[in-house]
Amino acid sequence: MKILVVGGAGYIGSVCAELLLNEGHSVAIFDNLSEGHRAAVDPRAEFFEGNLSDASGIKSAITRSKPDAVMHFAASALVGESMQNPSKYFRNNVANGLNLLDAMVSAGVKLIIFSSTCAIFGPPERLPIDETLPKQPINPYGESKLAFEKVLRWYDQIHGLRFVSLRYFNAAGASTKFGEDHRVETHLIPNVLKVALRQKPHVEIFGTDYETPDGTCIRDYIHILDLARAHILALNSPKSEFYNLGTGGGSSVREVIEATREITGAKIDIVEKPRRPGDPPRLIASSEKMKRELGWQPQFENLQAIIESAWKWHQSFPRGYGD
């Protein structure tokens, strides 16, 4: 297949593009490089630099690349920022996404794989989080993703645009070529590894008095390669569908830090800080539906394997992509 990966110079998009190419697909990438990196674009892929806010630009990229399907990763994704600047999130994640969908409809492209989030559920009523739970987002980031999922349902009904929406929490780890290098890094594992590389003096723990075994938040970490394989499997879905993705387990902040100490052999200092507003004690996703219907099976289900792959990449690229 010919796949257009929108946001393919970013963390998840770059690894998805790599695996698609490794499996014999033809790949084009569309990215504005505001969060992604030119060096993260696989050299085997065709590259279009552009912004989804430019309707003519994305329409031209689709017309020229003639994809069979689109993978959409081009979203703003910082929860804290969304609470300060909701306009950016609704504009980029909903309005700009409409430009992509309209360009697909115009060109007759009938399938989109959407990178969504379990943040659409808000604080869950039970764990693990499955697809039947009520959607009650508590920030503009989650709300914007949920809004776009609703748009997808209408475009399917009216235009016959088939979609698969994949909802997940904490992507982590790396392939041998591509890894996590955000200009503003908010994720725990790369920030802990920065301490191991002596690029940061310490790692911060926000809240140590949660009702968890060690008092710190528990999150579901999913290896980037497993996540990329899920997106590729979704191309085979016979119908529009929503799937949650996770390992079904979870690791606390302290467990992540301790595992990183063991893997890197580095001294990692911590600074304990108060809880952040809106951080639930536990967030764990169920992937049973994805496993049952599309045969997805994660290969990296333990935290050590995830951190080891990230550590190898950060050792090879200590300055990230260097741009």
PDB file of N, CA and C in Angstrom, residues 126-173:
ATOM      1  N   ARG A 126     -13.399   2.517  36.272  1.00  0.00           N
ATOM      2  CA  ARG A 126     -12.784   1.233  36.626  1.00  0.00           C
ATOM      3  C   ARG A 126     -11.548   1.025  35.761  1.00  0.00           C
ATOM      4  N   LEU A 127     -10.733   0.063  36.160  1.00  0.00           N
ATOM      5  CA  LEU A 127      -9.528  -0.298  35.412  1.00  0.00           C
ATOM      6  C   LEU A 127      -9.539  -1.795  35.113  1.00  0.00           C
ATOM      7  N   PRO A 128      -8.921  -2.222  33.998  1.00  0.00           N
ATOM      8  CA  PRO A 128      -8.349  -1.371  32.951  1.00  0.00           C
ATOM      9  C   PRO A 128      -9.429  -0.668  32.137  1.00  0.00           C
ATOM     10  N   ILE A 129      -9.032   0.370  31.418  1.00  0.00           N
ATOM     11  CA  ILE A 129      -9.966   1.174  30.641  1.00  0.00           C
ATOM     12  C   ILE A 129     -10.284   0.460  29.333  1.00  0.00           C
ATOM     13  N   ASP A 130     -11.555   0.067  29.163  1.00  0.00           N
ATOM     14  CA  ASP A 130     -11.955  -0.525  27.886  1.00  0.00           C
ATOM     15  C   ASP A 130     -12.816   0.462  27.107  1.00  0.00           C
ATOM     16  N   GLU A 131     -13.213   0.045  25.919  1.00  0.00           N
ATOM     17  CA  GLU A 131     -13.879   0.960  24.999  1.00  0.00           C
ATOM     18  C   GLU A 131     -15.291   1.337  25.439  1.00  0.00           C
ATOM     19  N   THR A 132     -15.872   0.594  26.399  1.00  0.00           N
ATOM     20  CA  THR A 132     -17.268   0.846  26.788  1.00  0.00           C
ATOM     21  C   THR A 132     -17.409   1.935  27.852  1.00  0.00           C
ATOM     22  N   LEU A 133     -16.309   2.358  28.445  1.00  0.00           N
ATOM     23  CA  LEU A 133     -16.395   3.356  29.509  1.00  0.00           C
ATOM     24  C   LEU A 133     -16.849   4.710  28.971  1.00  0.00           C
ATOM     25  N   PRO A 134     -17.533   5.508  29.816  1.00  0.00           N
ATOM     26  CA  PRO A 134     -17.970   6.829  29.359  1.00  0.00           C
ATOM     27  C   PRO A 134     -16.799   7.744  29.031  1.00  0.00           C
ATOM     28  N   LYS A 135     -17.002   8.590  28.026  1.00  0.00           N
ATOM     29  CA  LYS A 135     -15.968   9.537  27.608  1.00  0.00           C
ATOM     30  C   LYS A 135     -16.209  10.859  28.328  1.00  0.00           C
ATOM     31  N   GLN A 136     -15.319  11.184  29.280  1.00  0.00           N
ATOM     32  CA  GLN A 136     -15.472  12.381  30.099  1.00  0.00           C
ATOM     33  C   GLN A 136     -14.135  13.095  30.249  1.00  0.00           C
ATOM     34  N   PRO A 137     -13.579  13.636  29.154  1.00  0.00           N
ATOM     35  CA  PRO A 137     -12.259  14.287  29.231  1.00  0.00           C
ATOM     36  C   PRO A 137     -12.273  15.474  30.181  1.00  0.00           C
ATOM     37  N   ILE A 138     -11.127  15.699  30.819  1.00  0.00           N
ATOM     38  CA  ILE A 138     -11.043  16.772  31.817  1.00  0.00           C
ATOM     39  C   ILE A 138     -10.061  17.861  31.390  1.00  0.00           C
ATOM     40  N   ASN A 139      -9.650  17.840  30.119  1.00  0.00           N
ATOM     41  CA  ASN A 139      -8.785  18.909  29.612  1.00  0.00           C
ATOM     42  C   ASN A 139      -9.055  19.099  28.122  1.00  0.00           C
ATOM     43  N   PRO A 140      -8.708  20.265  27.567  1.00  0.00           N
ATOM     44  CA  PRO A 140      -8.961  20.520  26.143  1.00  0.00           C
ATOM     45  C   PRO A 140      -8.251  19.543  25.212  1.00  0.00           C
ATOM     46  N   TYR A 141      -7.101  19.006  25.630  1.00  0.00           N
ATOM     47  CA  TYR A 141      -6.421  18.008  24.793  1.00  0.00           C
ATOM     48  C   TYR A 141      -7.330  16.806  24.570  1.00  0.00           C
ATOM     49  N   GLY A 142      -7.806  16.187  25.658  1.00  0.00           N
ATOM     50  CA  GLY A 142      -8.689  15.034  25.530  1.00  0.00           C
ATOM     51  C   GLY A 142      -9.984  15.385  24.821  1.00  0.00           C
ATOM     52  N   GLU A 143     -10.512  16.565  25.119  1.00  0.00           N
ATOM     53  CA  GLU A 143     -11.767  17.003  24.494  1.00  0.00           C
ATOM     54  C   GLU A 143     -11.604  17.172  22.986  1.00  0.00           C
ATOM     55  N   SER A 144     -10.465  17.708  22.559  1.00  0.00           N
ATOM     56  CA  SER A 144     -10.235  17.920  21.127  1.00  0.00           C
ATOM     57  C   SER A 144     -10.104  16.596  20.386  1.00  0.00           C
ATOM     58  N   LYS A 145      -9.478  15.620  21.008  1.00  0.00           N
ATOM     59  CA  LYS A 145      -9.354  14.300  20.383  1.00  0.00           C
ATOM     60  C   LYS A 145     -10.724  13.613  20.286  1.00  0.00           C
ATOM     61  N   LEU A 146     -11.519  13.744  21.338  1.00  0.00           N
ATOM     62  CA  LEU A 146     -12.862  13.170  21.315  1.00  0.00           C
ATOM     63  C   LEU A 146     -13.717  13.843  20.247  1.00  0.00           C
ATOM     64  N   ALA A 147     -13.582  15.162  20.121  1.00  0.00           N
ATOM     65  CA  ALA A 147     -14.330  15.886  19.094  1.00  0.00           C
ATOM     66  C   ALA A 147     -13.973  15.374  17.703  1.00  0.00           C
ATOM     67  N   PHE A 148     -12.684  15.112  17.474  1.00  0.00           N
ATOM     68  CA  PHE A 148     -12.284  14.635  16.145  1.00  0.00           C
ATOM     69  C   PHE A 148     -12.782  13.213  15.904  1.00  0.00           C
ATOM     70  N   GLU A 149     -12.837  12.396  16.950  1.00  0.00           N
ATOM     71  CA  GLU A 149     -13.418  11.067  16.786  1.00  0.00           C
ATOM     72  C   GLU A 149     -14.874  11.164  16.337  1.00  0.00           C
ATOM     73  N   LYS A 150     -15.614  12.142  16.886  1.00  0.00           N
ATOM     74  CA  LYS A 150     -17.013  12.331  16.480  1.00  0.00           C
ATOM     75  C   LYS A 150     -17.102  12.791  15.030  1.00  0.00           C
ATOM     76  N   VAL A 151     -16.164  13.655  14.628  1.00  0.00           N
ATOM     77  CA  VAL A 151     -16.106  14.080  13.230  1.00  0.00           C
ATOM     78  C   VAL A 151     -15.882  12.868  12.323  1.00  0.00           C
ATOM     79  N   LEU A 152     -14.983  11.977  12.727  1.00  0.00           N
ATOM     80  CA  LEU A 152     -14.692  10.795  11.916  1.00  0.00           C
ATOM     81  C   LEU A 152     -15.944   9.950  11.700  1.00  0.00           C
ATOM     82  N   ARG A 153     -16.765   9.814  12.721  1.00  0.00           N
ATOM     83  CA  ARG A 153     -17.984   9.011  12.581  1.00  0.00           C
ATOM     84  C   ARG A 153     -18.908   9.607  11.533  1.00  0.00           C
ATOM     85  N   TRP A 154     -19.030  10.928  11.518  1.00  0.00           N
ATOM     86  CA  TRP A 154     -19.897  11.580  10.541  1.00  0.00           C
ATOM     87  C   TRP A 154     -19.316  11.484   9.132  1.00  0.00           C
ATOM     88  N   TYR A 155     -17.997  11.619   8.991  1.00  0.00           N
ATOM     89  CA  TYR A 155     -17.386  11.503   7.667  1.00  0.00           C
ATOM     90  C   TYR A 155     -17.502  10.078   7.130  1.00  0.00           C
ATOM     91  N   ASP A 156     -17.479   9.100   8.024  1.00  0.00           N
ATOM     92  CA  ASP A 156     -17.714   7.715   7.612  1.00  0.00           C
ATOM     93  C   ASP A 156     -19.143   7.566   7.106  1.00  0.00           C
ATOM     94  N   GLN A 157     -20.105   8.068   7.886  1.00  0.00           N
ATOM     95  CA  GLN A 157     -21.511   7.924   7.531  1.00  0.00           C
ATOM     96  C   GLN A 157     -21.863   8.671   6.239  1.00  0.00           C
ATOM     97  N   ILE A 158     -21.315   9.876   6.087  1.00  0.00           N
ATOM     98  CA  ILE A 158     -21.709  10.725   4.964  1.00  0.00           C
ATOM     99  C   ILE A 158     -20.832  10.513   3.723  1.00  0.00           C
ATOM    100  N   HIS A 159     -19.518  10.350   3.939  1.00  0.00           N
ATOM    101  CA  HIS A 159     -18.580  10.267   2.809  1.00  0.00           C
ATOM    102  C   HIS A 159     -18.012   8.863   2.585  1.00  0.00           C
ATOM    103  N   GLY A 160     -18.338   7.911   3.456  1.00  0.00           N
ATOM    104  CA  GLY A 160     -17.763   6.572   3.317  1.00  0.00           C
ATOM    105  C   GLY A 160     -16.282   6.523   3.626  1.00  0.00           C
ATOM    106  N   LEU A 161     -15.821   7.446   4.493  1.00  0.00           N
ATOM    107  CA  LEU A 161     -14.407   7.492   4.880  1.00  0.00           C
ATOM    108  C   LEU A 161     -14.202   6.567   6.079  1.00  0.00           C
ATOM    109  N   ARG A 162     -13.650   5.391   5.816  1.00  0.00           N
ATOM    110  CA  ARG A 162     -13.434   4.406   6.884  1.00  0.00           C
ATOM    111  C   ARG A 162     -12.296   4.872   7.791  1.00  0.00           C
ATOM    112  N   PHE A 163     -12.415   4.602   9.090  1.00  0.00           N
ATOM    113  CA  PHE A 163     -11.390   5.032  10.038  1.00  0.00           C
ATOM    114  C   PHE A 163     -11.161   3.956  11.089  1.00  0.00           C
ATOM    115  N   VAL A 164      -9.963   3.983  11.667  1.00  0.00           N
ATOM    116  CA  VAL A 164      -9.659   3.248  12.892  1.00  0.00           C
ATOM    117  C   VAL A 164      -8.994   4.240  13.836  1.00  0.00           C
ATOM    118  N   SER A 165      -9.571   4.398  15.021  1.00  0.00           N
ATOM    119  CA  SER A 165      -9.033   5.313  16.023  1.00  0.00           C
ATOM    120  C   SER A 165      -8.374   4.505  17.129  1.00  0.00           C
ATOM    121  N   LEU A 166      -7.082   4.748  17.343  1.00  0.00           N
ATOM    122  CA  LEU A 166      -6.307   4.009  18.342  1.00  0.00           C
ATOM    123  C   LEU A 166      -6.031   4.919  19.535  1.00  0.00           C
ATOM    124  N   ARG A 167      -6.469   4.472  20.717  1.00  0.00           N
ATOM    125  CA  ARG A 167      -6.357   5.280  21.933  1.00  0.00           C
ATOM    126  C   ARG A 167      -5.332   4.637  22.865  1.00  0.00           C
ATOM    127  N   TYR A 168      -4.364   5.430  23.274  1.00  0.00           N
ATOM    128  CA  TYR A 168      -3.323   4.900  24.148  1.00  0.00           C
ATOM    129  C   TYR A 168      -2.804   6.013  25.043  1.00  0.00           C
ATOM    130  N   PHE A 169      -1.995   5.628  26.025  1.00  0.00           N
ATOM    131  CA  PHE A 169      -1.441   6.601  26.972  1.00  0.00           C
ATOM    132  C   PHE A 169       0.020   6.887  26.667  1.00  0.00           C
ATOM    133  N   ASN A 170       0.915   6.092  27.226  1.00  0.00           N
ATOM    134  CA  ASN A 170       2.335   6.446  27.282  1.00  0.00           C
ATOM    135  C   ASN A 170       3.166   5.617  26.317  1.00  0.00           C
ATOM    136  N   ALA A 171       3.370   6.151  25.115  1.00  0.00           N
ATOM    137  CA  ALA A 171       4.313   5.533  24.195  1.00  0.00           C
ATOM    138  C   ALA A 171       5.725   5.746  24.732  1.00  0.00           C
ATOM    139  N   ALA A 172       6.562   4.719  24.631  1.00  0.00           N
ATOM    140  CA  ALA A 172       7.926   4.827  25.166  1.00  0.00           C
ATOM    141  C   ALA A 172       8.840   3.876  24.400  1.00  0.00           C
ATOM    142  N   GLY A 173      10.144   4.021  24.627  1.00  0.00           N
ATOM    143  CA  GLY A 173      11.108   3.170  23.946  1.00  0.00           C
ATOM    144  C   GLY A 173      11.535   3.753  22.616  1.00  0.00           C
TER     145      GLY A 173
END
